Amino acid sequence: MNIYVSNLSFNVQDEDLRAFFTEYGDVTSAKVITDKFTGKSRGFGFVEMPDNEAATKAIGELDNGIVEGRTIRVMEARPKEARPERTGGGGFGGGNRGGGFGGNGGGGYNKNRY
């Protein structure tokens, strides 16, 4: 079973995540998701456990638990939903992209303003 874990401390590493779940059974994989540019944790991760019964027990006991001062959420991961296919290429939009000032002419003193 694939398990989603959220609200993790940014200090939690893959090994820590694995350790939380090995108490309940075998862990196939444990991965804290990181930002691809900074390499820092995004505060959530996934754990894969081959035994559904052990995974269900882990979810029940770890959900709303406190880890490094944060209340974590633990639930069965949902399959990634298919994204609608993106059409068109890059480009820069269309339409009137001219500059200038629109509307009532711009600044200056307006005696009707006050």
mmCIF file of N, CA and C in Angstrom:
data_model
loop_
_atom_site.group_PDB
_atom_site.id
_atom_site.type_symbol
_atom_site.label_atom_id
_atom_site.label_comp_id
_atom_site.label_asym_id
_atom_site.label_seq_id
_atom_site.Cartn_x
_atom_site.Cartn_y
_atom_site.Cartn_z
ATOM 1 N N MET A 1 0.857 -1.177 0.000
ATOM 2 C CA MET A 1 0.000 0.000 0.000
ATOM 3 C C MET A 1 0.899 1.234 0.000
ATOM 4 N N ASN A 2 0.518 2.228 -0.773
ATOM 5 C CA ASN A 2 1.244 3.489 -0.816
ATOM 6 C C ASN A 2 0.594 4.448 0.179
ATOM 7 N N ILE A 3 1.401 5.052 1.036
ATOM 8 C CA ILE A 3 0.905 5.902 2.121
ATOM 9 C C ILE A 3 1.430 7.317 1.931
ATOM 10 N N TYR A 4 0.535 8.291 2.084
ATOM 11 C CA TYR A 4 0.873 9.709 1.979
ATOM 12 C C TYR A 4 1.026 10.271 3.386
ATOM 13 N N VAL A 5 2.123 10.970 3.631
ATOM 14 C CA VAL A 5 2.394 11.564 4.940
ATOM 15 C C VAL A 5 2.614 13.055 4.730
ATOM 16 N N SER A 6 1.815 13.888 5.407
ATOM 17 C CA SER A 6 1.950 15.334 5.216
ATOM 18 C C SER A 6 2.204 16.048 6.537
ATOM 19 N N ASN A 7 2.541 17.317 6.430
ATOM 20 C CA ASN A 7 2.863 18.201 7.554
ATOM 21 C C ASN A 7 4.112 17.735 8.298
ATOM 22 N N LEU A 8 5.052 17.174 7.548
ATOM 23 C CA LEU A 8 6.314 16.743 8.141
ATOM 24 C C LEU A 8 7.187 17.951 8.463
ATOM 25 N N SER A 9 7.982 17.818 9.499
ATOM 26 C CA SER A 9 9.003 18.819 9.794
ATOM 27 C C SER A 9 9.964 18.851 8.606
ATOM 28 N N PHE A 10 10.504 20.019 8.324
ATOM 29 C CA PHE A 10 11.427 20.140 7.197
ATOM 30 C C PHE A 10 12.765 19.465 7.497
ATOM 31 N N ASN A 11 12.960 19.005 8.736
ATOM 32 C CA ASN A 11 14.185 18.294 9.114
ATOM 33 C C ASN A 11 14.089 16.791 8.883
ATOM 34 N N VAL A 12 12.888 16.268 8.643
ATOM 35 C CA VAL A 12 12.701 14.822 8.462
ATOM 36 C C VAL A 12 13.301 14.394 7.122
ATOM 37 N N GLN A 13 14.127 13.358 7.173
ATOM 38 C CA GLN A 13 14.778 12.800 5.988
ATOM 39 C C GLN A 13 14.129 11.458 5.636
ATOM 40 N N ASP A 14 14.492 10.905 4.477
ATOM 41 C CA ASP A 14 13.961 9.611 4.033
ATOM 42 C C ASP A 14 14.140 8.530 5.105
ATOM 43 N N GLU A 15 15.333 8.484 5.709
ATOM 44 C CA GLU A 15 15.627 7.450 6.709
ATOM 45 C C GLU A 15 14.708 7.582 7.926
ATOM 46 N N ASP A 16 14.430 8.836 8.329
ATOM 47 C CA ASP A 16 13.543 9.075 9.474
ATOM 48 C C ASP A 16 12.136 8.576 9.160
ATOM 49 N N LEU A 17 11.671 8.889 7.965
ATOM 50 C CA LEU A 17 10.331 8.481 7.547
ATOM 51 C C LEU A 17 10.230 6.957 7.537
ATOM 52 N N ARG A 18 11.251 6.303 7.024
ATOM 53 C CA ARG A 18 11.284 4.842 7.004
ATOM 54 C C ARG A 18 11.218 4.304 8.437
ATOM 55 N N ALA A 19 11.971 4.914 9.343
ATOM 56 C CA ALA A 19 12.029 4.446 10.736
ATOM 57 C C ALA A 19 10.662 4.537 11.419
ATOM 58 N N PHE A 20 9.876 5.575 11.121
ATOM 59 C CA PHE A 20 8.544 5.713 11.732
ATOM 60 C C PHE A 20 7.672 4.504 11.399
ATOM 61 N N PHE A 21 7.819 3.986 10.181
ATOM 62 C CA PHE A 21 6.920 2.939 9.690
ATOM 63 C C PHE A 21 7.446 1.521 9.887
ATOM 64 N N THR A 22 8.759 1.326 10.035
ATOM 65 C CA THR A 22 9.292 -0.031 10.187
ATOM 66 C C THR A 22 8.812 -0.689 11.475
ATOM 67 N N GLU A 23 8.377 0.115 12.430
ATOM 68 C CA GLU A 23 7.809 -0.425 13.671
ATOM 69 C C GLU A 23 6.547 -1.244 13.387
ATOM 70 N N TYR A 24 5.890 -0.969 12.269
ATOM 71 C CA TYR A 24 4.616 -1.621 11.931
ATOM 72 C C TYR A 24 4.770 -2.727 10.895
ATOM 73 N N GLY A 25 5.929 -2.831 10.258
ATOM 74 C CA GLY A 25 6.133 -3.869 9.257
ATOM 75 C C GLY A 25 7.195 -3.471 8.250
ATOM 76 N N ASP A 26 7.324 -4.298 7.219
ATOM 77 C CA ASP A 26 8.320 -4.035 6.179
ATOM 78 C C ASP A 26 7.973 -2.769 5.410
ATOM 79 N N VAL A 27 9.009 -2.017 5.067
ATOM 80 C CA VAL A 27 8.847 -0.808 4.265
ATOM 81 C C VAL A 27 9.628 -1.009 2.971
ATOM 82 N N THR A 28 8.919 -0.953 1.853
ATOM 83 C CA THR A 28 9.561 -1.107 0.550
ATOM 84 C C THR A 28 10.348 0.146 0.192
ATOM 85 N N SER A 29 9.734 1.316 0.436
ATOM 86 C CA SER A 29 10.409 2.583 0.146
ATOM 87 C C SER A 29 9.817 3.683 1.017
ATOM 88 N N ALA A 30 10.626 4.701 1.259
ATOM 89 C CA ALA A 30 10.187 5.884 2.005
ATOM 90 C C ALA A 30 10.885 7.078 1.377
ATOM 91 N N LYS A 31 10.104 8.066 0.952
ATOM 92 C CA LYS A 31 10.675 9.201 0.230
ATOM 93 C C LYS A 31 10.042 10.503 0.695
ATOM 94 N N VAL A 32 10.880 11.412 1.206
ATOM 95 C CA VAL A 32 10.439 12.772 1.518
ATOM 96 C C VAL A 32 10.603 13.570 0.232
ATOM 97 N N ILE A 33 9.561 14.256 -0.178
ATOM 98 C CA ILE A 33 9.597 15.011 -1.432
ATOM 99 C C ILE A 33 10.328 16.329 -1.201
ATOM 100 N N THR A 34 11.256 16.625 -2.104
ATOM 101 C CA THR A 34 12.054 17.843 -1.970
ATOM 102 C C THR A 34 11.832 18.770 -3.158
ATOM 103 N N ASP A 35 12.102 20.036 -2.932
ATOM 104 C CA ASP A 35 12.018 21.035 -3.986
ATOM 105 C C ASP A 35 13.142 20.767 -4.985
ATOM 106 N N LYS A 36 12.819 20.740 -6.264
ATOM 107 C CA LYS A 36 13.827 20.368 -7.259
ATOM 108 C C LYS A 36 14.902 21.432 -7.446
ATOM 109 N N PHE A 37 14.636 22.658 -7.010
ATOM 110 C CA PHE A 37 15.629 23.716 -7.163
ATOM 111 C C PHE A 37 16.487 23.886 -5.913
ATOM 112 N N THR A 38 15.864 23.862 -4.742
ATOM 113 C CA THR A 38 16.606 24.097 -3.499
ATOM 114 C C THR A 38 17.060 22.815 -2.822
ATOM 115 N N GLY A 39 16.399 21.691 -3.131
ATOM 116 C CA GLY A 39 16.729 20.431 -2.480
ATOM 117 C C GLY A 39 16.158 20.305 -1.078
ATOM 118 N N LYS A 40 15.408 21.311 -0.628
ATOM 119 C CA LYS A 40 14.834 21.279 0.720
ATOM 120 C C LYS A 40 13.498 20.541 0.718
ATOM 121 N N SER A 41 13.169 19.968 1.867
ATOM 122 C CA SER A 41 11.920 19.221 2.014
ATOM 123 C C SER A 41 10.720 20.112 1.725
ATOM 124 N N ARG A 42 9.698 19.513 1.114
ATOM 125 C CA ARG A 42 8.443 20.227 0.879
ATOM 126 C C ARG A 42 7.419 19.903 1.964
ATOM 127 N N GLY A 43 7.813 19.106 2.966
ATOM 128 C CA GLY A 43 6.941 18.844 4.110
ATOM 129 C C GLY A 43 5.989 17.673 3.936
ATOM 130 N N PHE A 44 6.201 16.860 2.905
ATOM 131 C CA PHE A 44 5.377 15.664 2.754
ATOM 132 C C PHE A 44 6.199 14.568 2.097
ATOM 133 N N GLY A 45 5.667 13.346 2.175
ATOM 134 C CA GLY A 45 6.385 12.226 1.592
ATOM 135 C C GLY A 45 5.482 11.030 1.390
ATOM 136 N N PHE A 46 6.069 9.948 0.903
ATOM 137 C CA PHE A 46 5.335 8.720 0.616
ATOM 138 C C PHE A 46 6.093 7.532 1.179
ATOM 139 N N VAL A 47 5.334 6.570 1.682
ATOM 140 C CA VAL A 47 5.901 5.328 2.197
ATOM 141 C C VAL A 47 5.166 4.184 1.517
ATOM 142 N N GLU A 48 5.914 3.205 1.044
ATOM 143 C CA GLU A 48 5.317 2.027 0.415
ATOM 144 C C GLU A 48 5.520 0.842 1.345
ATOM 145 N N MET A 49 4.397 0.183 1.716
ATOM 146 C CA MET A 49 4.451 -1.009 2.560
ATOM 147 C C MET A 49 3.765 -2.151 1.822
ATOM 148 N N PRO A 50 4.431 -3.314 1.697
ATOM 149 C CA PRO A 50 3.849 -4.421 0.933
ATOM 150 C C PRO A 50 2.659 -5.087 1.622
ATOM 151 N N ASP A 51 2.607 -5.047 2.946
ATOM 152 C CA ASP A 51 1.535 -5.695 3.707
ATOM 153 C C ASP A 51 0.439 -4.672 4.015
ATOM 154 N N ASN A 52 -0.724 -4.827 3.362
ATOM 155 C CA ASN A 52 -1.818 -3.868 3.547
ATOM 156 C C ASN A 52 -2.311 -3.800 4.983
ATOM 157 N N GLU A 53 -2.307 -4.928 5.674
ATOM 158 C CA GLU A 53 -2.773 -4.944 7.064
ATOM 159 C C GLU A 53 -1.840 -4.117 7.950
ATOM 160 N N ALA A 54 -0.536 -4.287 7.769
ATOM 161 C CA ALA A 54 0.448 -3.512 8.534
ATOM 162 C C ALA A 54 0.347 -2.031 8.180
ATOM 163 N N ALA A 55 0.133 -1.746 6.904
ATOM 164 C CA ALA A 55 0.018 -0.356 6.458
ATOM 165 C C ALA A 55 -1.207 0.305 7.076
ATOM 166 N N THR A 56 -2.327 -0.412 7.108
ATOM 167 C CA THR A 56 -3.555 0.126 7.697
ATOM 168 C C THR A 56 -3.358 0.403 9.184
ATOM 169 N N LYS A 57 -2.659 -0.491 9.872
ATOM 170 C CA LYS A 57 -2.380 -0.286 11.297
ATOM 171 C C LYS A 57 -1.490 0.943 11.491
ATOM 172 N N ALA A 58 -0.469 1.082 10.661
ATOM 173 C CA ALA A 58 0.436 2.231 10.744
ATOM 174 C C ALA A 58 -0.319 3.538 10.520
ATOM 175 N N ILE A 59 -1.209 3.546 9.530
ATOM 176 C CA ILE A 59 -2.000 4.748 9.256
ATOM 177 C C ILE A 59 -2.836 5.105 10.478
ATOM 178 N N GLY A 60 -3.521 4.108 11.043
ATOM 179 C CA GLY A 60 -4.384 4.349 12.197
ATOM 180 C C GLY A 60 -3.638 4.877 13.405
ATOM 181 N N GLU A 61 -2.429 4.389 13.621
ATOM 182 C CA GLU A 61 -1.689 4.780 14.816
ATOM 183 C C GLU A 61 -0.832 6.031 14.628
ATOM 184 N N LEU A 62 -0.389 6.301 13.410
ATOM 185 C CA LEU A 62 0.482 7.457 13.191
ATOM 186 C C LEU A 62 -0.270 8.725 12.788
ATOM 187 N N ASP A 63 -1.481 8.580 12.224
ATOM 188 C CA ASP A 63 -2.241 9.763 11.806
ATOM 189 C C ASP A 63 -2.525 10.643 13.016
ATOM 190 N N ASN A 64 -2.286 11.933 12.871
ATOM 191 C CA ASN A 64 -2.443 12.942 13.927
ATOM 192 C C ASN A 64 -1.432 12.780 15.057
ATOM 193 N N GLY A 65 -0.364 12.033 14.801
ATOM 194 C CA GLY A 65 0.710 11.910 15.783
ATOM 195 C C GLY A 65 1.623 13.128 15.724
ATOM 196 N N ILE A 66 2.405 13.312 16.767
ATOM 197 C CA ILE A 66 3.331 14.442 16.837
ATOM 198 C C ILE A 66 4.734 13.951 16.488
ATOM 199 N N VAL A 67 5.335 14.567 15.487
ATOM 200 C CA VAL A 67 6.707 14.260 15.092
ATOM 201 C C VAL A 67 7.465 15.578 14.991
ATOM 202 N N GLU A 68 8.508 15.705 15.800
ATOM 203 C CA GLU A 68 9.310 16.930 15.853
ATOM 204 C C GLU A 68 8.427 18.163 16.030
ATOM 205 N N GLY A 69 7.456 18.047 16.934
ATOM 206 C CA GLY A 69 6.609 19.190 17.269
ATOM 207 C C GLY A 69 5.503 19.492 16.279
ATOM 208 N N ARG A 70 5.332 18.663 15.271
ATOM 209 C CA ARG A 70 4.280 18.907 14.273
ATOM 210 C C ARG A 70 3.317 17.736 14.237
ATOM 211 N N THR A 71 2.031 18.044 14.064
ATOM 212 C CA THR A 71 1.006 17.008 13.939
ATOM 213 C C THR A 71 0.999 16.528 12.494
ATOM 214 N N ILE A 72 1.425 15.283 12.293
ATOM 215 C CA ILE A 72 1.480 14.765 10.923
ATOM 216 C C ILE A 72 0.146 14.151 10.530
ATOM 217 N N ARG A 73 -0.124 14.152 9.241
ATOM 218 C CA ARG A 73 -1.305 13.491 8.680
ATOM 219 C C ARG A 73 -0.810 12.298 7.888
ATOM 220 N N VAL A 74 -1.448 11.157 8.107
ATOM 221 C CA VAL A 74 -1.050 9.918 7.442
ATOM 222 C C VAL A 74 -2.301 9.289 6.847
ATOM 223 N N MET A 75 -2.277 9.005 5.547
ATOM 224 C CA MET A 75 -3.440 8.406 4.885
ATOM 225 C C MET A 75 -2.988 7.610 3.669
ATOM 226 N N GLU A 76 -3.881 6.747 3.205
ATOM 227 C CA GLU A 76 -3.569 6.005 1.987
ATOM 228 C C GLU A 76 -3.457 6.995 0.838
ATOM 229 N N ALA A 77 -2.400 6.841 0.053
ATOM 230 C CA ALA A 77 -2.185 7.749 -1.074
ATOM 231 C C ALA A 77 -3.202 7.454 -2.164
ATOM 232 N N ARG A 78 -3.713 8.515 -2.762
ATOM 233 C CA ARG A 78 -4.617 8.359 -3.904
ATOM 234 C C ARG A 78 -3.783 8.337 -5.173
ATOM 235 N N PRO A 79 -4.247 7.631 -6.178
ATOM 236 C CA PRO A 79 -3.508 7.640 -7.450
ATOM 237 C C PRO A 79 -3.473 9.055 -8.018
ATOM 238 N N LYS A 80 -2.386 9.384 -8.659
ATOM 239 C CA LYS A 80 -2.251 10.699 -9.270
ATOM 240 C C LYS A 80 -3.295 10.834 -10.369
ATOM 241 N N GLU A 81 -4.060 11.909 -10.298
ATOM 242 C CA GLU A 81 -5.105 12.109 -11.306
ATOM 243 C C GLU A 81 -4.471 12.540 -12.616
ATOM 244 N N ALA A 82 -5.057 12.059 -13.694
ATOM 245 C CA ALA A 82 -4.541 12.424 -15.010
ATOM 246 C C ALA A 82 -4.775 13.909 -15.236
ATOM 247 N N ARG A 83 -3.739 14.561 -15.666
ATOM 248 C CA ARG A 83 -3.866 15.989 -15.963
ATOM 249 C C ARG A 83 -4.383 16.149 -17.382
ATOM 250 N N PRO A 84 -5.189 17.176 -17.617
ATOM 251 C CA PRO A 84 -5.626 17.400 -18.993
ATOM 252 C C PRO A 84 -4.413 17.734 -19.857
ATOM 253 N N GLU A 85 -4.444 17.234 -21.073
ATOM 254 C CA GLU A 85 -3.317 17.464 -21.960
ATOM 255 C C GLU A 85 -3.228 18.941 -22.290
ATOM 256 N N ARG A 86 -2.020 19.447 -22.248
ATOM 257 C CA ARG A 86 -1.822 20.863 -22.548
ATOM 258 C C ARG A 86 -1.729 21.034 -24.058
ATOM 259 N N THR A 87 -2.449 22.007 -24.553
ATOM 260 C CA THR A 87 -2.421 22.240 -25.992
ATOM 261 C C THR A 87 -1.656 23.514 -26.280
ATOM 262 N N GLY A 88 -1.220 23.624 -27.496
ATOM 263 C CA GLY A 88 -0.506 24.821 -27.896
ATOM 264 C C GLY A 88 0.917 24.807 -27.371
ATOM 265 N N GLY A 89 1.716 25.635 -27.925
ATOM 266 C CA GLY A 89 3.106 25.701 -27.509
ATOM 267 C C GLY A 89 3.316 26.852 -26.565
ATOM 268 N N GLY A 90 4.518 27.332 -26.548
ATOM 269 C CA GLY A 90 4.873 28.471 -25.705
ATOM 270 C C GLY A 90 4.152 29.700 -26.202
ATOM 271 N N GLY A 91 4.890 30.644 -26.658
ATOM 272 C CA GLY A 91 4.266 31.829 -27.212
ATOM 273 C C GLY A 91 3.973 32.858 -26.151
ATOM 274 N N PHE A 92 3.453 33.948 -26.582
ATOM 275 C CA PHE A 92 3.223 35.075 -25.692
ATOM 276 C C PHE A 92 1.818 35.614 -25.813
ATOM 277 N N GLY A 93 0.821 34.811 -25.737
ATOM 278 C CA GLY A 93 -0.541 35.340 -25.778
ATOM 279 C C GLY A 93 -0.770 36.195 -27.009
ATOM 280 N N GLY A 94 -1.921 36.703 -27.126
ATOM 281 C CA GLY A 94 -2.205 37.511 -28.303
ATOM 282 C C GLY A 94 -2.931 38.763 -27.898
ATOM 283 N N GLY A 95 -3.646 39.301 -28.824
ATOM 284 C CA GLY A 95 -4.459 40.466 -28.517
ATOM 285 C C GLY A 95 -3.652 41.749 -28.531
ATOM 286 N N ASN A 96 -4.305 42.823 -28.130
ATOM 287 C CA ASN A 96 -3.694 44.141 -28.119
ATOM 288 C C ASN A 96 -2.793 44.258 -26.906
ATOM 289 N N ARG A 97 -1.506 44.275 -27.149
ATOM 290 C CA ARG A 97 -0.565 44.370 -26.037
ATOM 291 C C ARG A 97 0.172 45.698 -26.094
ATOM 292 N N GLY A 98 -0.427 46.660 -26.732
ATOM 293 C CA GLY A 98 0.214 47.957 -26.848
ATOM 294 C C GLY A 98 0.275 48.671 -25.507
ATOM 295 N N GLY A 99 1.201 49.575 -25.393
ATOM 296 C CA GLY A 99 1.370 50.322 -24.148
ATOM 297 C C GLY A 99 0.429 51.501 -24.115
ATOM 298 N N GLY A 100 0.834 52.517 -23.425
ATOM 299 C CA GLY A 100 0.048 53.737 -23.381
ATOM 300 C C GLY A 100 -0.835 53.796 -22.160
ATOM 301 N N PHE A 101 -1.571 54.842 -22.062
ATOM 302 C CA PHE A 101 -2.474 55.055 -20.939
ATOM 303 C C PHE A 101 -3.892 54.989 -21.451
ATOM 304 N N GLY A 102 -4.716 54.208 -20.756
ATOM 305 C CA GLY A 102 -6.098 54.105 -21.201
ATOM 306 C C GLY A 102 -6.983 55.004 -20.365
ATOM 307 N N GLY A 103 -8.217 55.060 -20.730
ATOM 308 C CA GLY A 103 -9.202 55.722 -19.887
ATOM 309 C C GLY A 103 -9.209 57.225 -19.999
ATOM 310 N N ASN A 104 -9.136 57.889 -18.846
ATOM 311 C CA ASN A 104 -9.443 59.313 -18.794
ATOM 312 C C ASN A 104 -8.248 60.235 -18.902
ATOM 313 N N GLY A 105 -7.206 59.843 -19.520
ATOM 314 C CA GLY A 105 -6.156 60.790 -19.835
ATOM 315 C C GLY A 105 -4.978 60.851 -18.892
ATOM 316 N N GLY A 106 -5.037 60.347 -17.706
ATOM 317 C CA GLY A 106 -3.851 60.345 -16.867
ATOM 318 C C GLY A 106 -3.916 61.360 -15.747
ATOM 319 N N GLY A 107 -2.750 61.768 -15.288
ATOM 320 C CA GLY A 107 -2.605 62.580 -14.076
ATOM 321 C C GLY A 107 -3.015 64.024 -14.251
ATOM 322 N N GLY A 108 -2.387 64.855 -13.467
ATOM 323 C CA GLY A 108 -2.711 66.267 -13.515
ATOM 324 C C GLY A 108 -3.713 66.642 -12.440
ATOM 325 N N TYR A 109 -3.982 67.913 -12.351
ATOM 326 C CA TYR A 109 -4.906 68.417 -11.343
ATOM 327 C C TYR A 109 -6.333 68.240 -11.831
ATOM 328 N N ASN A 110 -7.197 67.787 -10.937
ATOM 329 C CA ASN A 110 -8.594 67.621 -11.292
ATOM 330 C C ASN A 110 -9.421 68.320 -10.227
ATOM 331 N N LYS A 111 -10.032 69.442 -10.602
ATOM 332 C CA LYS A 111 -10.779 70.215 -9.610
ATOM 333 C C LYS A 111 -12.012 69.468 -9.103
ATOM 334 N N ASN A 112 -12.485 68.446 -9.831
ATOM 335 C CA ASN A 112 -13.660 67.683 -9.399
ATOM 336 C C ASN A 112 -13.305 66.529 -8.458
ATOM 337 N N ARG A 113 -12.028 66.355 -8.226
ATOM 338 C CA ARG A 113 -11.585 65.227 -7.408
ATOM 339 C C ARG A 113 -12.000 65.372 -5.951
ATOM 340 N N TYR A 114 -12.048 66.562 -5.414
ATOM 341 C CA TYR A 114 -12.355 66.762 -3.994
ATOM 342 C C TYR A 114 -13.698 67.350 -3.806
#
